[in-house]
């Protein structure tokens, strides 16, 4: 592997925008009231994201070392392949793929939902059908499908083109959020944070946050910890960075560092907005506001033209954020499939790239999954969120153990960047992620993700194991050495 600063490709700044944009996305505008209510207020929710930062920094540091060390498509799947074996690699890759591809239809659902609030006529007339208590309309299906096709066309032009669009959208969403935070502080009052913690009003939960899980905590500490049930989903966008690392230009070490930077800034970003928006309007009333809730608040806080301008600015930022996440995971999902195809963990057809190096088969799969989203409706969003969070945590857990294993197994492997603490930091990350993963499945604790999401996760992993076993004959036709060479030969070009 070379570390060639002259190689032209996607810059570290581009990767930061890909990662940060994929993380913050639209959640801050349409899910922030849900975070407040599920945690018992904006204060515990904001503190919860600081706690999540403590969990996420060691994970991000593991990627910071592993990405420049093995700069190939696949991320955690590739790391665990090198550290352990194809079985562990498949579990990591399949979990990550499930998490990735659940985000794609999630965004397709949200675009129709957000536009439905802005243009009420979109959801006028008789619905085609209902799913999970939510009406699905023909117009919303068309809008979601058109948006999916546009993203597919953008990613067919390559990562550099997608990164350029990502950068513009990222500036829009951050600018809108900063304006919103300042406006909330100017017009708000600290009394709006009161009560600091409250779960006594059952009418709050699920009012505007589309199917929140039943609250299973009765203390401030429980409210703080409750954010960990969904935080992995809303912080997972950094996973888009290692998936595109083969297209990196310049010092590859900087690409790994953007993982840490994007995670840190995203956690702080979420915490600040929770403090500011909770300051702007009484949070228990905020819970009942129609989505995009962050925009709707300003119509009440600033009656008249100022409120209207703020409403549209925040909404524009929300839509920009929605596309940054959607675009980022569109690219990342196709790259992950390509990496798994190289190792024959999935059919080898997914390893194919066109003459421009674009993983077309993977992008087609992403397009199909994206087109499914508008047909599902918003009623399944919470369960999809929780399922994806659990899948991400499993993948991060395996990645943490992979760092420890590779430090011992291949101590002389070139490491352009070594994380502080070394094995101890990897062990801390492994312990934290393991504990969180287990708690996600234990009922009656604040982190529990719910029965439906648990069933979805188990079902997804069982399907993966069946497919993996069924493809064993095809895999055995190619020697382990040849499969490893196909997966890691691209590192030398980085």
PDB file of C-alpha atoms in Angstrom, residues 191-450:
ATOM      1  CA  UNK A 191     -38.633  28.515  31.431  1.00  0.00           C
ATOM      2  CA  UNK A 192     -39.390  26.527  28.274  1.00  0.00           C
ATOM      3  CA  UNK A 193     -36.979  23.835  29.487  1.00  0.00           C
ATOM      4  CA  UNK A 194     -39.316  23.113  32.389  1.00  0.00           C
ATOM      5  CA  UNK A 195     -40.061  20.522  33.551  1.00  0.00           C
ATOM      6  CA  UNK A 196     -36.477  19.364  33.068  1.00  0.00           C
ATOM      7  CA  UNK A 197     -37.648  15.747  33.131  1.00  0.00           C
ATOM      8  CA  UNK A 198     -41.211  14.509  32.773  1.00  0.00           C
ATOM      9  CA  UNK A 199     -42.812  11.350  31.416  1.00  0.00           C
ATOM     10  CA  UNK A 200     -46.113  11.729  33.266  1.00  0.00           C
ATOM     11  CA  UNK A 201     -48.225  12.841  30.298  1.00  0.00           C
ATOM     12  CA  UNK A 202     -48.884   9.846  28.032  1.00  0.00           C
ATOM     13  CA  UNK A 203     -50.544  12.071  25.420  1.00  0.00           C
ATOM     14  CA  UNK A 204     -47.157  13.569  24.591  1.00  0.00           C
ATOM     15  CA  UNK A 205     -45.563  10.351  23.449  1.00  0.00           C
ATOM     16  CA  UNK A 206     -46.125   9.578  19.828  1.00  0.00           C
ATOM     17  CA  UNK A 207     -48.137  12.749  19.216  1.00  0.00           C
ATOM     18  CA  UNK A 208     -45.876  14.239  16.594  1.00  0.00           C
ATOM     19  CA  UNK A 209     -43.054  11.767  16.505  1.00  0.00           C
ATOM     20  CA  UNK A 210     -44.722   8.940  14.661  1.00  0.00           C
ATOM     21  CA  UNK A 211     -44.859   5.890  16.825  1.00  0.00           C
ATOM     22  CA  UNK A 212     -42.361   6.356  19.623  1.00  0.00           C
ATOM     23  CA  UNK A 213     -41.691   3.207  21.563  1.00  0.00           C
ATOM     24  CA  UNK A 214     -43.196   2.899  25.007  1.00  0.00           C
ATOM     25  CA  UNK A 215     -41.153   4.800  27.571  1.00  0.00           C
ATOM     26  CA  UNK A 216     -39.307   2.428  29.900  1.00  0.00           C
ATOM     27  CA  UNK A 217     -37.581   4.892  32.251  1.00  0.00           C
ATOM     28  CA  UNK A 218     -38.663   6.906  35.273  1.00  0.00           C
ATOM     29  CA  UNK A 219     -35.614   8.984  36.129  1.00  0.00           C
ATOM     30  CA  UNK A 220     -33.438  11.678  34.619  1.00  0.00           C
ATOM     31  CA  UNK A 221     -30.627   9.153  34.211  1.00  0.00           C
ATOM     32  CA  UNK A 222     -32.983   6.805  32.352  1.00  0.00           C
ATOM     33  CA  UNK A 223     -34.019   9.650  30.071  1.00  0.00           C
ATOM     34  CA  UNK A 224     -30.385  10.431  29.288  1.00  0.00           C
ATOM     35  CA  UNK A 225     -29.630   6.805  28.491  1.00  0.00           C
ATOM     36  CA  UNK A 226     -32.790   6.411  26.378  1.00  0.00           C
ATOM     37  CA  UNK A 227     -31.219   8.350  23.529  1.00  0.00           C
ATOM     38  CA  UNK A 228     -28.833   5.428  22.972  1.00  0.00           C
ATOM     39  CA  UNK A 229     -31.715   3.393  21.504  1.00  0.00           C
ATOM     40  CA  UNK A 230     -31.783   5.606  18.412  1.00  0.00           C
ATOM     41  CA  UNK A 231     -28.518   7.602  18.557  1.00  0.00           C
ATOM     42  CA  UNK A 232     -26.516   4.997  16.572  1.00  0.00           C
ATOM     43  CA  UNK A 233     -28.957   5.450  13.691  1.00  0.00           C
ATOM     44  CA  UNK A 234     -28.631   9.243  13.778  1.00  0.00           C
ATOM     45  CA  UNK A 235     -24.826   9.133  14.142  1.00  0.00           C
ATOM     46  CA  UNK A 236     -24.013   6.358  11.691  1.00  0.00           C
ATOM     47  CA  UNK A 237     -23.339   8.569   8.682  1.00  0.00           C
ATOM     48  CA  UNK A 238     -19.587   8.440   9.320  1.00  0.00           C
ATOM     49  CA  UNK A 239     -19.775   4.906   7.883  1.00  0.00           C
ATOM     50  CA  UNK A 240     -20.029   6.500   4.439  1.00  0.00           C
ATOM     51  CA  UNK A 241     -16.401   7.672   4.708  1.00  0.00           C
ATOM     52  CA  UNK A 242     -14.602   4.288   4.788  1.00  0.00           C
ATOM     53  CA  UNK A 243     -16.859   2.989   2.007  1.00  0.00           C
ATOM     54  CA  UNK A 244     -15.547   5.602  -0.423  1.00  0.00           C
ATOM     55  CA  UNK A 245     -11.907   5.610   0.658  1.00  0.00           C
ATOM     56  CA  UNK A 246     -10.666   3.966  -2.578  1.00  0.00           C
ATOM     57  CA  UNK A 247     -11.439   7.246  -4.347  1.00  0.00           C
ATOM     58  CA  UNK A 248      -9.437   9.327  -1.877  1.00  0.00           C
ATOM     59  CA  UNK A 249      -6.749  11.704  -3.031  1.00  0.00           C
ATOM     60  CA  UNK A 250      -3.914  13.264  -1.031  1.00  0.00           C
ATOM     61  CA  UNK A 251      -2.845  12.043   2.402  1.00  0.00           C
ATOM     62  CA  UNK A 252      -4.989   8.997   3.201  1.00  0.00           C
ATOM     63  CA  UNK A 253      -4.441   9.587   6.939  1.00  0.00           C
ATOM     64  CA  UNK A 254      -6.642  12.680   6.782  1.00  0.00           C
ATOM     65  CA  UNK A 255      -9.550  10.592   5.513  1.00  0.00           C
ATOM     66  CA  UNK A 256      -9.467   8.517   8.698  1.00  0.00           C
ATOM     67  CA  UNK A 257      -9.364  11.661  10.828  1.00  0.00           C
ATOM     68  CA  UNK A 258     -12.509  12.997   9.169  1.00  0.00           C
ATOM     69  CA  UNK A 259     -14.381  10.070  10.742  1.00  0.00           C
ATOM     70  CA  UNK A 260     -13.578  11.337  14.239  1.00  0.00           C
ATOM     71  CA  UNK A 261     -14.197  14.975  13.336  1.00  0.00           C
ATOM     72  CA  UNK A 262     -17.587  14.302  11.741  1.00  0.00           C
ATOM     73  CA  UNK A 263     -18.795  12.207  14.711  1.00  0.00           C
ATOM     74  CA  UNK A 264     -17.669  14.748  17.315  1.00  0.00           C
ATOM     75  CA  UNK A 265     -19.213  17.718  15.536  1.00  0.00           C
ATOM     76  CA  UNK A 266     -22.452  15.833  14.867  1.00  0.00           C
ATOM     77  CA  UNK A 267     -22.966  14.961  18.552  1.00  0.00           C
ATOM     78  CA  UNK A 268     -22.269  18.565  19.563  1.00  0.00           C
ATOM     79  CA  UNK A 269     -24.543  19.765  16.736  1.00  0.00           C
ATOM     80  CA  UNK A 270     -27.452  17.650  17.997  1.00  0.00           C
ATOM     81  CA  UNK A 271     -26.908  18.643  21.638  1.00  0.00           C
ATOM     82  CA  UNK A 272     -26.780  22.373  20.835  1.00  0.00           C
ATOM     83  CA  UNK A 273     -29.963  22.212  18.759  1.00  0.00           C
ATOM     84  CA  UNK A 274     -31.796  20.329  21.526  1.00  0.00           C
ATOM     85  CA  UNK A 275     -30.764  22.982  24.064  1.00  0.00           C
ATOM     86  CA  UNK A 276     -31.634  25.861  21.712  1.00  0.00           C
ATOM     87  CA  UNK A 277     -34.937  24.577  20.338  1.00  0.00           C
ATOM     88  CA  UNK A 278     -36.003  23.496  23.827  1.00  0.00           C
ATOM     89  CA  UNK A 279     -35.193  27.055  24.940  1.00  0.00           C
ATOM     90  CA  UNK A 280     -37.220  28.482  22.060  1.00  0.00           C
ATOM     91  CA  UNK A 281     -40.637  26.999  22.917  1.00  0.00           C
ATOM     92  CA  UNK A 282     -42.206  24.983  25.797  1.00  0.00           C
ATOM     93  CA  UNK A 283     -41.009  21.516  24.969  1.00  0.00           C
ATOM     94  CA  UNK A 284     -44.207  19.701  25.898  1.00  0.00           C
ATOM     95  CA  UNK A 285     -46.069  21.836  23.367  1.00  0.00           C
ATOM     96  CA  UNK A 286     -43.243  21.334  20.899  1.00  0.00           C
ATOM     97  CA  UNK A 287     -43.942  17.591  21.114  1.00  0.00           C
ATOM     98  CA  UNK A 288     -47.342  18.106  19.501  1.00  0.00           C
ATOM     99  CA  UNK A 289     -46.169  20.290  16.625  1.00  0.00           C
ATOM    100  CA  UNK A 290     -46.535  19.003  13.080  1.00  0.00           C
ATOM    101  CA  UNK A 291     -43.354  18.016  11.273  1.00  0.00           C
ATOM    102  CA  UNK A 292     -40.994  19.432  10.319  1.00  0.00           C
ATOM    103  CA  UNK A 293     -41.291  20.443  13.977  1.00  0.00           C
ATOM    104  CA  UNK A 294     -38.181  22.634  14.032  1.00  0.00           C
ATOM    105  CA  UNK A 295     -39.698  24.750  11.252  1.00  0.00           C
ATOM    106  CA  UNK A 296     -43.226  24.825  12.689  1.00  0.00           C
ATOM    107  CA  UNK A 297     -41.931  26.199  15.992  1.00  0.00           C
ATOM    108  CA  UNK A 298     -40.847  29.444  14.335  1.00  0.00           C
ATOM    109  CA  UNK A 299     -44.336  30.151  13.022  1.00  0.00           C
ATOM    110  CA  UNK A 300     -45.408  30.307  16.672  1.00  0.00           C
ATOM    111  CA  UNK A 301     -42.283  31.990  18.044  1.00  0.00           C
ATOM    112  CA  UNK A 302     -42.208  34.787  15.438  1.00  0.00           C
ATOM    113  CA  UNK A 303     -45.722  35.510  14.123  1.00  0.00           C
ATOM    114  CA  UNK A 304     -45.732  37.255  10.763  1.00  0.00           C
ATOM    115  CA  UNK A 305     -43.148  37.573   7.996  1.00  0.00           C
ATOM    116  CA  UNK A 306     -40.126  36.753  10.175  1.00  0.00           C
ATOM    117  CA  UNK A 307     -41.667  33.457  11.252  1.00  0.00           C
ATOM    118  CA  UNK A 308     -42.539  32.585   7.646  1.00  0.00           C
ATOM    119  CA  UNK A 309     -38.990  33.284   6.465  1.00  0.00           C
ATOM    120  CA  UNK A 310     -37.514  31.196   9.280  1.00  0.00           C
ATOM    121  CA  UNK A 311     -39.999  28.415   8.569  1.00  0.00           C
ATOM    122  CA  UNK A 312     -38.901  28.133   4.957  1.00  0.00           C
ATOM    123  CA  UNK A 313     -35.189  28.508   5.761  1.00  0.00           C
ATOM    124  CA  UNK A 314     -35.285  25.674   8.306  1.00  0.00           C
ATOM    125  CA  UNK A 315     -37.382  23.552   5.976  1.00  0.00           C
ATOM    126  CA  UNK A 316     -34.916  24.120   3.133  1.00  0.00           C
ATOM    127  CA  UNK A 317     -32.136  23.023   5.470  1.00  0.00           C
ATOM    128  CA  UNK A 318     -34.145  19.946   6.445  1.00  0.00           C
ATOM    129  CA  UNK A 319     -34.663  18.944   2.824  1.00  0.00           C
ATOM    130  CA  UNK A 320     -30.963  19.533   2.080  1.00  0.00           C
ATOM    131  CA  UNK A 321     -30.075  17.356   5.066  1.00  0.00           C
ATOM    132  CA  UNK A 322     -32.429  14.642   3.932  1.00  0.00           C
ATOM    133  CA  UNK A 323     -30.635  14.426   0.615  1.00  0.00           C
ATOM    134  CA  UNK A 324     -27.159  14.472   2.204  1.00  0.00           C
ATOM    135  CA  UNK A 325     -27.979  11.321   4.171  1.00  0.00           C
ATOM    136  CA  UNK A 326     -29.810   9.688   1.302  1.00  0.00           C
ATOM    137  CA  UNK A 327     -26.986  10.461  -1.128  1.00  0.00           C
ATOM    138  CA  UNK A 328     -24.265   9.370   1.293  1.00  0.00           C
ATOM    139  CA  UNK A 329     -25.782   5.974   2.011  1.00  0.00           C
ATOM    140  CA  UNK A 330     -26.711   5.407  -1.618  1.00  0.00           C
ATOM    141  CA  UNK A 331     -23.014   5.551  -2.385  1.00  0.00           C
ATOM    142  CA  UNK A 332     -21.927   3.654   0.732  1.00  0.00           C
ATOM    143  CA  UNK A 333     -24.357   0.764   0.271  1.00  0.00           C
ATOM    144  CA  UNK A 334     -23.177   0.121  -3.280  1.00  0.00           C
ATOM    145  CA  UNK A 335     -19.522   0.217  -2.177  1.00  0.00           C
ATOM    146  CA  UNK A 336     -20.186  -2.176   0.705  1.00  0.00           C
ATOM    147  CA  UNK A 337     -21.862  -4.639  -1.658  1.00  0.00           C
ATOM    148  CA  UNK A 338     -18.872  -4.316  -3.986  1.00  0.00           C
ATOM    149  CA  UNK A 339     -16.476  -5.155  -1.159  1.00  0.00           C
ATOM    150  CA  UNK A 340     -18.557  -8.149  -0.094  1.00  0.00           C
ATOM    151  CA  UNK A 341     -18.709  -9.299  -3.713  1.00  0.00           C
ATOM    152  CA  UNK A 342     -14.918  -9.246  -3.957  1.00  0.00           C
ATOM    153  CA  UNK A 343     -14.735 -11.645  -1.039  1.00  0.00           C
ATOM    154  CA  UNK A 344     -17.569 -13.778  -2.429  1.00  0.00           C
ATOM    155  CA  UNK A 345     -19.619 -13.121   0.694  1.00  0.00           C
ATOM    156  CA  UNK A 346     -22.424 -12.195  -1.693  1.00  0.00           C
ATOM    157  CA  UNK A 347     -22.683 -13.106  -5.401  1.00  0.00           C
ATOM    158  CA  UNK A 348     -19.539 -12.003  -7.222  1.00  0.00           C
ATOM    159  CA  UNK A 349     -21.572  -9.940  -9.699  1.00  0.00           C
ATOM    160  CA  UNK A 350     -21.663  -7.186  -7.088  1.00  0.00           C
ATOM    161  CA  UNK A 351     -17.876  -6.823  -7.321  1.00  0.00           C
ATOM    162  CA  UNK A 352     -18.204  -5.535 -10.883  1.00  0.00           C
ATOM    163  CA  UNK A 353     -17.467  -1.917 -11.761  1.00  0.00           C
ATOM    164  CA  UNK A 354     -17.950  -0.152 -15.065  1.00  0.00           C
ATOM    165  CA  UNK A 355     -15.082   1.484 -16.950  1.00  0.00           C
ATOM    166  CA  UNK A 356     -15.341   4.538 -14.685  1.00  0.00           C
ATOM    167  CA  UNK A 357     -15.017   2.439 -11.523  1.00  0.00           C
ATOM    168  CA  UNK A 358     -18.676   2.769 -10.537  1.00  0.00           C
ATOM    169  CA  UNK A 359     -20.284  -0.262  -8.798  1.00  0.00           C
ATOM    170  CA  UNK A 360     -23.350  -0.382 -11.039  1.00  0.00           C
ATOM    171  CA  UNK A 361     -24.905  -3.658  -9.719  1.00  0.00           C
ATOM    172  CA  UNK A 362     -24.821  -2.308  -6.167  1.00  0.00           C
ATOM    173  CA  UNK A 363     -26.344   1.002  -7.225  1.00  0.00           C
ATOM    174  CA  UNK A 364     -29.185  -0.846  -8.940  1.00  0.00           C
ATOM    175  CA  UNK A 365     -29.929  -2.692  -5.680  1.00  0.00           C
ATOM    176  CA  UNK A 366     -29.935   0.643  -3.847  1.00  0.00           C
ATOM    177  CA  UNK A 367     -32.302   2.099  -6.419  1.00  0.00           C
ATOM    178  CA  UNK A 368     -34.734  -0.797  -5.989  1.00  0.00           C
ATOM    179  CA  UNK A 369     -34.675  -0.453  -2.198  1.00  0.00           C
ATOM    180  CA  UNK A 370     -35.086   3.314  -2.451  1.00  0.00           C
ATOM    181  CA  UNK A 371     -38.103   2.863  -4.708  1.00  0.00           C
ATOM    182  CA  UNK A 372     -39.679   0.595  -2.078  1.00  0.00           C
ATOM    183  CA  UNK A 373     -39.622   3.380   0.539  1.00  0.00           C
ATOM    184  CA  UNK A 374     -42.489   5.530  -0.756  1.00  0.00           C
ATOM    185  CA  UNK A 375     -44.737   2.453  -0.834  1.00  0.00           C
ATOM    186  CA  UNK A 376     -44.156   1.794   2.900  1.00  0.00           C
ATOM    187  CA  UNK A 377     -45.361   5.070   4.399  1.00  0.00           C
ATOM    188  CA  UNK A 378     -44.220   6.793   7.594  1.00  0.00           C
ATOM    189  CA  UNK A 379     -45.779   4.359  10.069  1.00  0.00           C
ATOM    190  CA  UNK A 380     -42.720   2.081  10.051  1.00  0.00           C
ATOM    191  CA  UNK A 381     -40.103   4.795  10.573  1.00  0.00           C
ATOM    192  CA  UNK A 382     -39.515   4.196  14.288  1.00  0.00           C
ATOM    193  CA  UNK A 383     -39.051   0.446  13.908  1.00  0.00           C
ATOM    194  CA  UNK A 384     -36.737   0.932  10.918  1.00  0.00           C
ATOM    195  CA  UNK A 385     -34.717   3.418  12.986  1.00  0.00           C
ATOM    196  CA  UNK A 386     -34.300   0.999  15.902  1.00  0.00           C
ATOM    197  CA  UNK A 387     -33.478  -1.972  13.667  1.00  0.00           C
ATOM    198  CA  UNK A 388     -30.820   0.017  11.860  1.00  0.00           C
ATOM    199  CA  UNK A 389     -29.335   1.247  15.153  1.00  0.00           C
ATOM    200  CA  UNK A 390     -28.896  -2.325  16.411  1.00  0.00           C
ATOM    201  CA  UNK A 391     -27.327  -3.428  13.125  1.00  0.00           C
ATOM    202  CA  UNK A 392     -24.842  -0.541  13.223  1.00  0.00           C
ATOM    203  CA  UNK A 393     -23.852  -1.288  16.820  1.00  0.00           C
ATOM    204  CA  UNK A 394     -23.164  -4.934  15.957  1.00  0.00           C
ATOM    205  CA  UNK A 395     -20.938  -3.901  13.047  1.00  0.00           C
ATOM    206  CA  UNK A 396     -19.077  -1.362  15.226  1.00  0.00           C
ATOM    207  CA  UNK A 397     -18.569  -3.991  17.931  1.00  0.00           C
ATOM    208  CA  UNK A 398     -16.921  -6.362  15.467  1.00  0.00           C
ATOM    209  CA  UNK A 399     -14.790  -3.514  14.104  1.00  0.00           C
ATOM    210  CA  UNK A 400     -13.563  -2.710  17.611  1.00  0.00           C
ATOM    211  CA  UNK A 401     -12.516  -6.315  18.174  1.00  0.00           C
ATOM    212  CA  UNK A 402     -10.897  -6.288  14.723  1.00  0.00           C
ATOM    213  CA  UNK A 403      -8.607  -3.435  15.730  1.00  0.00           C
ATOM    214  CA  UNK A 404      -7.481  -5.395  18.807  1.00  0.00           C
ATOM    215  CA  UNK A 405      -6.979  -8.560  16.768  1.00  0.00           C
ATOM    216  CA  UNK A 406      -4.970  -6.842  14.021  1.00  0.00           C
ATOM    217  CA  UNK A 407      -2.726  -5.093  16.554  1.00  0.00           C
ATOM    218  CA  UNK A 408      -1.742  -8.556  17.827  1.00  0.00           C
ATOM    219  CA  UNK A 409      -1.955 -10.556  14.584  1.00  0.00           C
ATOM    220  CA  UNK A 410      -0.179  -8.101  12.258  1.00  0.00           C
ATOM    221  CA  UNK A 411       1.842  -5.714  14.437  1.00  0.00           C
ATOM    222  CA  UNK A 412       4.106  -4.765  11.527  1.00  0.00           C
ATOM    223  CA  UNK A 413       1.283  -3.842   9.137  1.00  0.00           C
ATOM    224  CA  UNK A 414       1.781  -0.259   7.973  1.00  0.00           C
ATOM    225  CA  UNK A 415      -0.375   2.065  10.085  1.00  0.00           C
ATOM    226  CA  UNK A 416      -0.291   5.650   8.768  1.00  0.00           C
ATOM    227  CA  UNK A 417      -2.070   6.674  11.967  1.00  0.00           C
ATOM    228  CA  UNK A 418      -2.026   4.944  15.350  1.00  0.00           C
ATOM    229  CA  UNK A 419      -4.780   5.860  17.769  1.00  0.00           C
ATOM    230  CA  UNK A 420      -3.896   7.005  21.300  1.00  0.00           C
ATOM    231  CA  UNK A 421      -4.282   4.193  23.792  1.00  0.00           C
ATOM    232  CA  UNK A 422      -3.848   1.505  21.139  1.00  0.00           C
ATOM    233  CA  UNK A 423      -5.320  -1.840  22.211  1.00  0.00           C
ATOM    234  CA  UNK A 424      -6.742  -0.311  25.402  1.00  0.00           C
ATOM    235  CA  UNK A 425      -8.791   2.169  23.370  1.00  0.00           C
ATOM    236  CA  UNK A 426     -10.002  -0.635  21.116  1.00  0.00           C
ATOM    237  CA  UNK A 427     -10.945  -2.697  24.175  1.00  0.00           C
ATOM    238  CA  UNK A 428     -12.902   0.209  25.663  1.00  0.00           C
ATOM    239  CA  UNK A 429     -14.781   0.628  22.383  1.00  0.00           C
ATOM    240  CA  UNK A 430     -15.474  -3.114  22.217  1.00  0.00           C
ATOM    241  CA  UNK A 431     -16.812  -3.238  25.778  1.00  0.00           C
ATOM    242  CA  UNK A 432     -19.061  -0.198  25.368  1.00  0.00           C
ATOM    243  CA  UNK A 433     -20.541  -1.335  22.062  1.00  0.00           C
ATOM    244  CA  UNK A 434     -21.056  -4.873  23.350  1.00  0.00           C
ATOM    245  CA  UNK A 435     -22.944  -3.589  26.402  1.00  0.00           C
ATOM    246  CA  UNK A 436     -25.104  -1.252  24.311  1.00  0.00           C
ATOM    247  CA  UNK A 437     -25.851  -4.012  21.811  1.00  0.00           C
ATOM    248  CA  UNK A 438     -27.018  -6.384  24.563  1.00  0.00           C
ATOM    249  CA  UNK A 439     -29.138  -3.688  26.248  1.00  0.00           C
ATOM    250  CA  UNK A 440     -30.933  -2.982  22.971  1.00  0.00           C
ATOM    251  CA  UNK A 441     -32.579  -6.416  23.261  1.00  0.00           C
ATOM    252  CA  UNK A 442     -33.413  -6.475  26.984  1.00  0.00           C
ATOM    253  CA  UNK A 443     -36.973  -5.294  27.743  1.00  0.00           C
ATOM    254  CA  UNK A 444     -37.759  -2.783  30.488  1.00  0.00           C
ATOM    255  CA  UNK A 445     -34.507  -0.863  30.262  1.00  0.00           C
ATOM    256  CA  UNK A 446     -34.115   2.650  28.787  1.00  0.00           C
ATOM    257  CA  UNK A 447     -32.084   1.447  25.793  1.00  0.00           C
ATOM    258  CA  UNK A 448     -34.502  -1.347  24.737  1.00  0.00           C
ATOM    259  CA  UNK A 449     -35.399  -0.907  21.065  1.00  0.00           C
ATOM    260  CA  UNK A 450     -38.794  -2.618  21.145  1.00  0.00           C
TER     261      UNK A 450
END
